[in-house]
Short mmCIF file of C-alpha atoms in Angstrom, two decimals:
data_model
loop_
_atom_site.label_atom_id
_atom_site.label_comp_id
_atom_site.label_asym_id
_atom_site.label_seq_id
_atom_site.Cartn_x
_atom_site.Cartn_y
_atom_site.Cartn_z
CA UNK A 206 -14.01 20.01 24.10
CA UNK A 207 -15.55 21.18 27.54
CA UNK A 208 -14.07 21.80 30.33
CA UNK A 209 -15.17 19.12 33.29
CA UNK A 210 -16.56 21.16 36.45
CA UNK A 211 -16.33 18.54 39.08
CA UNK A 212 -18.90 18.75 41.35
CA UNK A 213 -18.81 18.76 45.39
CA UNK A 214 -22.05 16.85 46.80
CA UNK A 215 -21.14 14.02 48.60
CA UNK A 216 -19.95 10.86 46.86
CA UNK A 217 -23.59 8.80 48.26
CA UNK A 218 -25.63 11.18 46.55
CA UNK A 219 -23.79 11.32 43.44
CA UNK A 220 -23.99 7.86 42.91
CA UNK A 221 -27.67 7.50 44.11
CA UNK A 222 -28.62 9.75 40.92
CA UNK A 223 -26.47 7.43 39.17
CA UNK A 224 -28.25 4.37 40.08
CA UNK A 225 -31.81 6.52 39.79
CA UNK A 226 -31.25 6.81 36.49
CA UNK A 227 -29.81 3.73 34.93
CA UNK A 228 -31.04 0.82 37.51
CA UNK A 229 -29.68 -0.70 40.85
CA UNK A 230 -26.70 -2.81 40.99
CA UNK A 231 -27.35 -5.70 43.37
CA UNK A 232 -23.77 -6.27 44.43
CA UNK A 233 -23.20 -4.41 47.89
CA UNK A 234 -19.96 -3.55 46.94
CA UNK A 235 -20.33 -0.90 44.17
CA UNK A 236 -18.26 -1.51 40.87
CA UNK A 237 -18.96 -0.64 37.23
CA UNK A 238 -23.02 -0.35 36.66
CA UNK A 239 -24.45 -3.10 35.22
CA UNK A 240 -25.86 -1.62 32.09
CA UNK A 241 -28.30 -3.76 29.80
CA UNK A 242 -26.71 -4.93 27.06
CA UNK A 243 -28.88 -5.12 23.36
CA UNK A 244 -27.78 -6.83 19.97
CA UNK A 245 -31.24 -7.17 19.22
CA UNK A 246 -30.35 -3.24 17.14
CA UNK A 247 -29.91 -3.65 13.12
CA UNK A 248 -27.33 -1.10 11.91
CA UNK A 249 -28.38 0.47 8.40
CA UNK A 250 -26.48 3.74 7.94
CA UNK A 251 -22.72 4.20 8.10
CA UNK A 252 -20.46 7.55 9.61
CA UNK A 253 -20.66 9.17 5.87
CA UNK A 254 -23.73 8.36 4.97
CA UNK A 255 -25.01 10.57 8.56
CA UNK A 256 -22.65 13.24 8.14
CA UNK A 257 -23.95 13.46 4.26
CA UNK A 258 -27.06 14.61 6.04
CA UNK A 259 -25.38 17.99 7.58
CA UNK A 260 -25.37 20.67 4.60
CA UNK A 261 -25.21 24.07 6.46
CA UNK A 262 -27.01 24.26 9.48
CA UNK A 263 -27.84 21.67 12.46
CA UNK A 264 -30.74 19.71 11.57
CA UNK A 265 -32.59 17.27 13.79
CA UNK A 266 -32.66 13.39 12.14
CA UNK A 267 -35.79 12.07 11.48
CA UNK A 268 -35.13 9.02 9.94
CA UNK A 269 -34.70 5.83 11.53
CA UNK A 270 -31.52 4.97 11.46
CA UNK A 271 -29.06 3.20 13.82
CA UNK A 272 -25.15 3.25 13.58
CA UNK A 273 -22.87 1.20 15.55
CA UNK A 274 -19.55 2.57 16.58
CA UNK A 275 -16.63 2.14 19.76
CA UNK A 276 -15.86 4.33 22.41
CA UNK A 277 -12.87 5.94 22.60
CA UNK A 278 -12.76 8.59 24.96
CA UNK A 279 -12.66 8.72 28.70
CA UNK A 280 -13.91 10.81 31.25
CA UNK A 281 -12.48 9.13 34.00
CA UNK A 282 -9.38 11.51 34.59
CA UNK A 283 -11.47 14.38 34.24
CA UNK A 284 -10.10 15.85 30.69
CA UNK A 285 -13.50 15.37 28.83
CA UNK A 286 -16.61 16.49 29.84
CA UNK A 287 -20.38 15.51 29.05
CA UNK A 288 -18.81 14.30 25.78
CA UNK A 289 -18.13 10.80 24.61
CA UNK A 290 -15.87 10.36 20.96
CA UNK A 291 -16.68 7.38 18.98
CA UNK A 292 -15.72 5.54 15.60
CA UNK A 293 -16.89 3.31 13.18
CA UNK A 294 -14.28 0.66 13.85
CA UNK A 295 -11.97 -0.02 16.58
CA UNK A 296 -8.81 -0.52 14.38
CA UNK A 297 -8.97 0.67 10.92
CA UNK A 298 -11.36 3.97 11.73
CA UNK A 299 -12.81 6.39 8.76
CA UNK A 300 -14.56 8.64 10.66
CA UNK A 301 -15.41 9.98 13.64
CA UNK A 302 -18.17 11.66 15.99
CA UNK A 303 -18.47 13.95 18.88
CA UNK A 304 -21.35 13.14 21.28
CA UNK A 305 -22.91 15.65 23.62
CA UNK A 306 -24.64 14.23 26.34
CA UNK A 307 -25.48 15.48 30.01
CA UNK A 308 -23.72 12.73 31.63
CA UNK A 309 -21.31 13.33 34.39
CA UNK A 310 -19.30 9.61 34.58
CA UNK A 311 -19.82 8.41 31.29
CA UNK A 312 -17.23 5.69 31.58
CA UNK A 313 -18.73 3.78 34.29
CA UNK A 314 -21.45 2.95 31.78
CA UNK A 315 -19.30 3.68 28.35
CA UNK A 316 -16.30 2.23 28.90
CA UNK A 317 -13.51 2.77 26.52
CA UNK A 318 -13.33 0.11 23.32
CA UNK A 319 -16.99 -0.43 23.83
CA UNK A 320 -19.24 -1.13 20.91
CA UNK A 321 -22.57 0.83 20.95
CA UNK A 322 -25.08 1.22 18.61
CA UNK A 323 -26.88 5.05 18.36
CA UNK A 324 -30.11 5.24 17.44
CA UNK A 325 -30.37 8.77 15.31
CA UNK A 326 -34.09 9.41 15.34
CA UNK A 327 -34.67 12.18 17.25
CA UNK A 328 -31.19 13.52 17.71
CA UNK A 329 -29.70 16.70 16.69
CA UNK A 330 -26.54 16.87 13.58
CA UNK A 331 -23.87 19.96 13.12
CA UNK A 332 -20.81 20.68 12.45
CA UNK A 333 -18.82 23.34 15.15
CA UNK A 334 -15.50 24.28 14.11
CA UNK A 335 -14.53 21.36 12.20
CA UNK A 336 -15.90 18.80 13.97
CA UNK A 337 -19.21 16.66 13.42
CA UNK A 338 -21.44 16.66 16.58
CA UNK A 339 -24.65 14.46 17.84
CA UNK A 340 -26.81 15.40 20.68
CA UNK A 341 -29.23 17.71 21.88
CA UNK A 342 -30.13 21.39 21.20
CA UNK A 343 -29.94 24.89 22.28
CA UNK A 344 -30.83 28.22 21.11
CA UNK A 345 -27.75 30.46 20.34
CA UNK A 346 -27.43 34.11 18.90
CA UNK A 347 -30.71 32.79 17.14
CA UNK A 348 -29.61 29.65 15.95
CA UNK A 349 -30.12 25.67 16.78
CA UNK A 350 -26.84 24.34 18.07
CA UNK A 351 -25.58 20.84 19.23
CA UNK A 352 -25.64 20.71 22.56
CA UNK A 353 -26.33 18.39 25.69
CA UNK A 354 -28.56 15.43 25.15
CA UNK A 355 -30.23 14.99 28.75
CA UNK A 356 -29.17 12.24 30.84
CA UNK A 357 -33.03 10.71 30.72
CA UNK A 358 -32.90 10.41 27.09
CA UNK A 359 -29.95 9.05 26.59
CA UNK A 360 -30.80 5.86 27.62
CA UNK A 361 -32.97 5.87 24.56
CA UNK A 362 -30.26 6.59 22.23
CA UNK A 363 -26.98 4.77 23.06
CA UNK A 364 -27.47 0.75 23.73
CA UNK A 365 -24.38 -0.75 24.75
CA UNK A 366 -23.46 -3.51 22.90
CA UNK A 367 -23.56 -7.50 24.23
CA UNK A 368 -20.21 -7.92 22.27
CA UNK A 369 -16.88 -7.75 24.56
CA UNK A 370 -14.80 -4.69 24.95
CA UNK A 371 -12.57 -4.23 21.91
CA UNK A 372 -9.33 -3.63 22.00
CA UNK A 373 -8.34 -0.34 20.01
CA UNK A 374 -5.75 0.20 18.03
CA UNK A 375 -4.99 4.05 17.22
CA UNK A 376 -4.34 5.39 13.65
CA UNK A 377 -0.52 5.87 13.24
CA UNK A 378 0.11 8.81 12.00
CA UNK A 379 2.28 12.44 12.12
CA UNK A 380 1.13 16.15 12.32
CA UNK A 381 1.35 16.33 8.05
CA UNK A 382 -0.92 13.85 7.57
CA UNK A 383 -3.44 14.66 10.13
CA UNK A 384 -6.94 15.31 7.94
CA UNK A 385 -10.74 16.12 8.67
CA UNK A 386 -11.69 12.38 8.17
CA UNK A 387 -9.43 11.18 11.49
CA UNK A 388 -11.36 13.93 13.90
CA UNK A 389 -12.96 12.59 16.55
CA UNK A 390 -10.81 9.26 15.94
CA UNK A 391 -7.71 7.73 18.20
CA UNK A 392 -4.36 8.21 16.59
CA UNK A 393 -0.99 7.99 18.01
CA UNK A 394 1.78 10.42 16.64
CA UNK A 395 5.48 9.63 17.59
CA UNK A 396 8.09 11.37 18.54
CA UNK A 397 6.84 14.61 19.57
CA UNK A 398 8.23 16.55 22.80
CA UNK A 399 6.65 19.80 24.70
CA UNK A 400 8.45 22.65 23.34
CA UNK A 401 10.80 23.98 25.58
CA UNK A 402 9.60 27.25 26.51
CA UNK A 403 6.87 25.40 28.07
CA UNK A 404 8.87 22.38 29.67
CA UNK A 405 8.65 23.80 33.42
CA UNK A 406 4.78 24.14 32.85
CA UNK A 407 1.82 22.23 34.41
CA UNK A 408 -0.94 20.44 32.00
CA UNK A 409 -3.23 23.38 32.55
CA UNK A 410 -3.87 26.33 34.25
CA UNK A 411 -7.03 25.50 37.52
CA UNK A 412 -10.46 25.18 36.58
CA UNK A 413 -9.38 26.61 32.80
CA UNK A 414 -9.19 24.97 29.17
CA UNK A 415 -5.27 25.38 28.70
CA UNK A 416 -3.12 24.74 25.54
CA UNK A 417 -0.18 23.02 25.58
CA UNK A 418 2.11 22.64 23.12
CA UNK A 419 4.03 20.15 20.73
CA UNK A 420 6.50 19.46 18.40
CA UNK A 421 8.04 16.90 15.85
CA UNK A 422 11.69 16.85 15.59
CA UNK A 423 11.26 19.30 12.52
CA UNK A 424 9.89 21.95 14.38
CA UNK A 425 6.23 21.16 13.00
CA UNK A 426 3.77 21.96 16.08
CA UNK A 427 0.48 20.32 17.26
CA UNK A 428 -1.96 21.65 19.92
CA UNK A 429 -2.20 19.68 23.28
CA UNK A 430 -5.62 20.31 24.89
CA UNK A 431 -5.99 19.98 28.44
CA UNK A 432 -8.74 20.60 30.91
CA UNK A 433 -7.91 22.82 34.06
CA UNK A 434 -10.49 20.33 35.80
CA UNK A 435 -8.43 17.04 34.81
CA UNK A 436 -6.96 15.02 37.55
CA UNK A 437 -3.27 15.93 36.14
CA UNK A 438 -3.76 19.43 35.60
CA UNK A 439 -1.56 20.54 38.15
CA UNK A 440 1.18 17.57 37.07
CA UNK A 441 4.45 19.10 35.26
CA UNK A 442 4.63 18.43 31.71
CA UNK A 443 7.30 15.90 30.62
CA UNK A 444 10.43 16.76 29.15
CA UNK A 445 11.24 13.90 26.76
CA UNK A 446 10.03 12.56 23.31
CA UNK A 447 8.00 9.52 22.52
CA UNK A 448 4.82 9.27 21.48
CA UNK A 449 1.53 10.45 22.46
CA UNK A 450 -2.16 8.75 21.89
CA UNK A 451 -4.46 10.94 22.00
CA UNK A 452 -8.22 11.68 20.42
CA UNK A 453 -8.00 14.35 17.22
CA UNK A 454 -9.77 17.71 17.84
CA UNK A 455 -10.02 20.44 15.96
CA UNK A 456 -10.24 24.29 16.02
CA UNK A 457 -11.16 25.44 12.63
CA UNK A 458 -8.31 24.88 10.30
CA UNK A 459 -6.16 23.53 13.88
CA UNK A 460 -5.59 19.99 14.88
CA UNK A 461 -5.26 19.39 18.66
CA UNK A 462 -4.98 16.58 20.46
CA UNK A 463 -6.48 15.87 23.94
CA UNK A 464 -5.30 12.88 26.11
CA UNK A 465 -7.71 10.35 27.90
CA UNK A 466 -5.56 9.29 31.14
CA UNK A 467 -1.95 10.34 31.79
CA UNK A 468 -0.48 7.24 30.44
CA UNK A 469 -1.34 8.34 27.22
CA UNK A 470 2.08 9.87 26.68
CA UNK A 471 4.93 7.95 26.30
CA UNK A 472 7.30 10.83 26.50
CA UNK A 473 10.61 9.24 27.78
CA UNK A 474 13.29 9.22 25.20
CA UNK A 475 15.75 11.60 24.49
CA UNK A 476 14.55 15.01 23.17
CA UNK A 477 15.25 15.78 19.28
CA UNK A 478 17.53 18.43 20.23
CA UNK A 479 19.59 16.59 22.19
CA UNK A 480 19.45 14.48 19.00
CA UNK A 481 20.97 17.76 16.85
CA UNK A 482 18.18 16.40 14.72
CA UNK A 483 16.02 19.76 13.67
CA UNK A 484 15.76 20.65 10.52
CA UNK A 485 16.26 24.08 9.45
CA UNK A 486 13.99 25.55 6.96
CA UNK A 487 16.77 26.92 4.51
CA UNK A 488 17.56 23.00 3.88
CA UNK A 489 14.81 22.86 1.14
CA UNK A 490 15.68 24.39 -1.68
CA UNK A 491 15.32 24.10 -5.44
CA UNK A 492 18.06 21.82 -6.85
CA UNK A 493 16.57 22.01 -10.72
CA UNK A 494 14.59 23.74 -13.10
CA UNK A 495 13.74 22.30 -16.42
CA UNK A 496 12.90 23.16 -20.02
CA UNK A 497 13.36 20.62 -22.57
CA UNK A 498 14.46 21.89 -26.10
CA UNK A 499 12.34 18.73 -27.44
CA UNK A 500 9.22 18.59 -25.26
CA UNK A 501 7.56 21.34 -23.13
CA UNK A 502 5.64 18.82 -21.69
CA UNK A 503 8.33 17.12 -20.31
CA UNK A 504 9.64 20.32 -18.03
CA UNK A 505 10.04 19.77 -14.33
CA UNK A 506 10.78 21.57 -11.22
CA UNK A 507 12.98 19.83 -8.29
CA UNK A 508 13.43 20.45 -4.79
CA UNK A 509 15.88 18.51 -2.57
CA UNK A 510 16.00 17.95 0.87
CA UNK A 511 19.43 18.43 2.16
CA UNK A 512 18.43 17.73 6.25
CA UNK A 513 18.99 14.06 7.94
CA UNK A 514 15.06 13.90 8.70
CA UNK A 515 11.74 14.07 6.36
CA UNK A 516 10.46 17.55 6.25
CA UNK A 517 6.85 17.97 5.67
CA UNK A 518 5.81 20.98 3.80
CA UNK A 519 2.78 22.52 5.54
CA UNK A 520 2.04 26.24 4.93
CA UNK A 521 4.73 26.48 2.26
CA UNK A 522 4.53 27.98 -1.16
CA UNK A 523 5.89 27.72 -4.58
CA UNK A 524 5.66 30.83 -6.73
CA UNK A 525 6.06 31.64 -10.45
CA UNK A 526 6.74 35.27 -11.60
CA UNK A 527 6.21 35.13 -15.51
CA UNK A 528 8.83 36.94 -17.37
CA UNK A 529 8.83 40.86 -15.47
CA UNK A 530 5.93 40.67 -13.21
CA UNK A 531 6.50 41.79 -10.19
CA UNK A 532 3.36 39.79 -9.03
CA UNK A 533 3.30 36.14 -8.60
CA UNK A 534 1.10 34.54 -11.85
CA UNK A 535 0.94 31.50 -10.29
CA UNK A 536 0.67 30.12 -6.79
CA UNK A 537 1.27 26.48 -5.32
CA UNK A 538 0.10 25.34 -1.82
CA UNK A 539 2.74 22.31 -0.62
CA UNK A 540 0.75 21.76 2.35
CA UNK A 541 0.63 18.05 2.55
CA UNK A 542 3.96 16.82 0.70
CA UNK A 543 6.45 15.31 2.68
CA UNK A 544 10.08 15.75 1.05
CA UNK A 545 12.75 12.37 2.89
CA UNK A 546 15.55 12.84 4.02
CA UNK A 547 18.63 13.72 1.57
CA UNK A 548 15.99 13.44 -1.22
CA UNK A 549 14.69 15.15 -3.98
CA UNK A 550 10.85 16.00 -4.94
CA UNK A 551 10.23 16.25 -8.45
CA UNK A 552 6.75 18.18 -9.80
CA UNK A 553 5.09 18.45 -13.29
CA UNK A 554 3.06 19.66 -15.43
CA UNK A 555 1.94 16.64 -17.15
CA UNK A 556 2.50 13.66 -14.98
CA UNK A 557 1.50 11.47 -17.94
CA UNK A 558 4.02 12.91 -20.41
CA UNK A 559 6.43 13.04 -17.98
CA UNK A 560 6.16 9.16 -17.54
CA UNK A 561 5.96 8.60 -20.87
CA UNK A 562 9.33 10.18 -21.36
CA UNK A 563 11.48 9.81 -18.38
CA UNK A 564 10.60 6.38 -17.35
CA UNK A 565 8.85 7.12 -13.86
CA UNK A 566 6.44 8.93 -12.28
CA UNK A 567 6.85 12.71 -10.56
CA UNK A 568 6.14 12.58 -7.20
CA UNK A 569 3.44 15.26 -7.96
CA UNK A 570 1.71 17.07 -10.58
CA UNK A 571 0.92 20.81 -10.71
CA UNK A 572 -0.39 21.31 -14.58
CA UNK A 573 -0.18 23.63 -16.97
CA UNK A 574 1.06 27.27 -16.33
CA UNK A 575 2.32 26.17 -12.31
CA UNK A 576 5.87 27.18 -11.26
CA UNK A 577 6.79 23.58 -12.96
CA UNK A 578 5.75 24.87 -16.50
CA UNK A 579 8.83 27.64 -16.86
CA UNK A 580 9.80 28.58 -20.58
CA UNK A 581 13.07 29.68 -19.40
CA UNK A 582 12.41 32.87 -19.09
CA UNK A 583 10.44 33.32 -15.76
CA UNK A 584 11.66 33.25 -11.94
CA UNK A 585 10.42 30.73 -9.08
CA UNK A 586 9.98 31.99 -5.22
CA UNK A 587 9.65 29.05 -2.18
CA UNK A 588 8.58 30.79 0.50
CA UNK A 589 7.69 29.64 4.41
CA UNK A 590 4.64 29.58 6.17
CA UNK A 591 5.88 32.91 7.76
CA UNK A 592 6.12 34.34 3.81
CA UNK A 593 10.40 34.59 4.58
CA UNK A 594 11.91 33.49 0.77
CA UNK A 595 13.96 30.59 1.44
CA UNK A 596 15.27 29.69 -1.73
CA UNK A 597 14.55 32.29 -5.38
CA UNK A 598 15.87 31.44 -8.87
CA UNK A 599 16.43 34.80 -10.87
CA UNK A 600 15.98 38.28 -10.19
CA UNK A 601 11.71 39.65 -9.34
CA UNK A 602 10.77 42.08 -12.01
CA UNK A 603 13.46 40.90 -14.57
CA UNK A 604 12.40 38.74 -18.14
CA UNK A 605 14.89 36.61 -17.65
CA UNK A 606 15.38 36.78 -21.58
CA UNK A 607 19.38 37.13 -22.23
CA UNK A 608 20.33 37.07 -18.73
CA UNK A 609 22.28 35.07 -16.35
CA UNK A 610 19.00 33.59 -14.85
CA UNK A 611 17.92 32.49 -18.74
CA UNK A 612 17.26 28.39 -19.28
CA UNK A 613 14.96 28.46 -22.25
CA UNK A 614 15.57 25.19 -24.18
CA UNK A 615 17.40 24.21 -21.01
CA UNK A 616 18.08 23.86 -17.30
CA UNK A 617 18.95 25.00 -14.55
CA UNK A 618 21.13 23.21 -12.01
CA UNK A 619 22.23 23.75 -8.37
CA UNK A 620 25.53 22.96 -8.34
CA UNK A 621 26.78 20.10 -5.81
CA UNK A 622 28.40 21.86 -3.64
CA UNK A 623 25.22 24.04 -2.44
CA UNK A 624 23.49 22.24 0.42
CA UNK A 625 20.62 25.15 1.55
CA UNK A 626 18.64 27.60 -0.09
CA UNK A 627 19.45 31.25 -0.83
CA UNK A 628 16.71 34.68 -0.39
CA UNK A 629 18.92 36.12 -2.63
CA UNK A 630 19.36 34.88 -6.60
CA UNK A 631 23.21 34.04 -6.61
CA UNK A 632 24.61 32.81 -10.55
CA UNK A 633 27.46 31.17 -9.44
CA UNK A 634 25.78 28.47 -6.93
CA UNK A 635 24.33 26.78 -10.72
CA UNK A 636 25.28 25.76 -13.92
CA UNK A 637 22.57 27.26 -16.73
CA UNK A 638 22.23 26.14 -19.96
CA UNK A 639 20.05 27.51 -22.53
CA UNK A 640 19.48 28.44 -26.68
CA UNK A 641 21.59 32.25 -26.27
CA UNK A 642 24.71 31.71 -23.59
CA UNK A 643 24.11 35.10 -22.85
CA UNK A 644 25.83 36.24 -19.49
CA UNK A 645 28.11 34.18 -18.80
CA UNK A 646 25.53 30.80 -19.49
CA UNK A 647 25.99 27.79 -21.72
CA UNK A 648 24.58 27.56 -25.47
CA UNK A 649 24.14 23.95 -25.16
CA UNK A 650 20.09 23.14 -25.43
CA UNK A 651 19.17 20.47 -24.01
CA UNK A 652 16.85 17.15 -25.26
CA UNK A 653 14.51 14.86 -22.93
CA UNK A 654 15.03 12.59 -21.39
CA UNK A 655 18.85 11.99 -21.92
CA UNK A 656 20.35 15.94 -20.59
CA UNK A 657 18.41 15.46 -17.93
CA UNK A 658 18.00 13.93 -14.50
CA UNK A 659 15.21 14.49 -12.73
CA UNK A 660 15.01 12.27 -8.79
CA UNK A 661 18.77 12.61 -8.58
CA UNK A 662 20.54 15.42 -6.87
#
């Protein structure tokens, strides 16, 4: 995203360039230019099949091919700038594009839900920070980059459409399931709220690119971009929750979202901590470990859930530590799952064999040697995004052979009474069984599927 830089000259001489460049309007009372529509355009390449063209560096396109694609960004409150986002279809989108042009006004002559068609010959392809971008050129540091296609040519490129205006129908969606392929898309996320430090705020900060920020009711946050040169940058933020439609940015490995018009947030209900809503981290936590005495390849690893809201997983890890190490053997990225409210999350090894034997599905497979694989003898981490242990199962550095953190041939069970994890590995919140009963456990092995009960706390 740039930052707009409104410009002073008077508003006759803005609009003469205007009309210089695209044509006269005959009405005496200006209103939206009149643009030449074409359908006489025949699409033959898709969103993928032009982004498939981008390997490493920007290129410049020299086949000739022609996309259609809707507009769905606005420049008319002033938080975009000589950039216009389109996608490939107005209400079930797969993919997005940023394009750079040196237009000031772009909606006059774009307006929002308008189908275009782009013809690529000539234009320049990258990828900046996540994000796929058509347009001109520039020299930077020594290398091409996408930058402003001038206003002259882009009358040779974009061709507005014949077709009515569409009416556009954002991607539902929520900060865990936000991925590359809805960038430069419209989405709408619900119930989010600014976070409170930054309730008595404005948008942005005067003639600067400000970040705002947002939550879900679980504490998960999302970026809100603003431009310093927006109409509403000097507006205070609002202090409610509700929704928020917005186009998808992103900053590297960071989603942001940045608003067309001010009536893009809906934030007017009551805030989620007014709610008593939040979720606190220590509410995930392992409920059971298991190691069949009849079938290795039906062991399983469950967390539970014990909040009122769905908690998504993002930047958290699940760790093995085989028998003594002191360093982890095996390392599992959650980013992505989403464990429901007052429900459990079952992973395994072999999602196959584990059908096979217990009737159902796990809601995810980690294969062999993961932190769902135990023998019995080994200890299991779950640690934040921040690397804090919320929940541990035995003791770091200790073969759990013989011990009171032993389930070989066995399980191991939170007991029902424990309703949030623990950093530190405490016997008495679970009942173990196992093939020795050493320390205080029970000798009772136990046979898949029927000791066992994996998807119910």
């Amino acid at each position: 995203m740039k930052i707009i830089k409104k410009c002073k000259p008077c508003i006759f001489f803005k609009y003469c360039c205007l009309l210089f460049i695209f044509g006269c309007v005959k009405d005496p009372v200006f209103k939206n230019p009149q643009t030449t529509c074409n359908d006489q355009l025949i699409t033959n390449s898709t969103f993928k099949e032009v982004k498939d063209l981008f390997v490493d560096d920007v290129i410049q396109i020299q086949q000739e091919l022609v996309i259609e694609a809707y507009v769905i960004s606005s420049d008319q409150e002033g938080n975009f700038f000589s950039t216009i986002h389109v996608q490939d279809d107005p209400v079930m989108p797969t993919s997005g594009f940023q394009l750079e042009i040196d237009l000031r006004d772009s909606y006059l002559f774009y307006e929002t839900g308008s189908k275009i068609y782009i013809k690529l010959k000539g234009l320049y392809l990258g990828k900046s920070k996540g994000v796929y971008k058509l347009g001109g050129v520039f020299m930077s540091f020594g290398k091409l980059s996408v930058g402003r296609l001038p206003a002259l040519a882009v009358k040779d490129h974009l061709f507005l459409s014949c077709e009515p205006v569409s009416k556009l129908v954002p991607t539902v969606t929520s900060i865990p399931e936000l991925n590359e392929d809805l960038v430069s898309t419209l989405v709408k996320l619900e119930s989010l709220e600014i976070i409170a430090e930054e309730q008595s705020m404005t948008f942005a900060v005067p003639q600067e690119e400000t970040i705002r920020n947002l939550t879900n009711c679980n504490g998960t946050r999302i970026e809100l971009l603003n431009s310093g040169y927006s109409d509403f940058q000097d507006k205070l933020l609002p202090s409610g929750n509700g929704s928020v439609t917005a186009v998808l940015y992103r900053e590297n490995n960071d989603y942001q979202l940045i608003i067309r018009r001010l009536n893009d947030l809906d934030l007017t209900s009551e805030r989620c901590s007014d709610r008593d809503v939040f979720l606190t981290s220590d509410q995930i936590f392992i409920s059971e470990i298991a190691d069949p005495n009849n079938n290795a390849e039906a062991r399983f690893i469950e967390l539970y859930n014990a909040g009122n809201e769905p908690f998504p997983l993002n930047g958290w890890f699940l760790l093995r530590f085989t028998n003594e190490n002191i360093t982890a053997g095996s390392e599992i990225d959650l980013s992505g799952i989403i464990i429901d409210a007052n429900s459990t999350f079952v992973f395994s090894p072999n999602a196959a064999e584990f059908e096979s034997v217990y009737g159902f599905p796990p809601d995810f497979e980690l294969g062999n040697n993961s932190p769902a694989d135990s023998n019995g003898d080994d200890n299991i981490l779950l640690v934040d995004p921040f690397g804090a242990i919320i929940d541990i199962f035995g003791l770091i550095g200790e073969d759990g052979s013989g011990t009171n953190h032993e389930f070989e041939d066995g399980k191991a069970v939170r007991n029902s009474n424990i309703n949030k994890g623990n950093a530190v590995f405490t016997f008495t919140e679970w009942t173990i069984y196992n093939d020795s009963g050493g320390s205080e456990t029970l000798n009772l092995p136990q046979n898949a599927p029927e000791d066992f009960s994996p998807g119910i706390r």
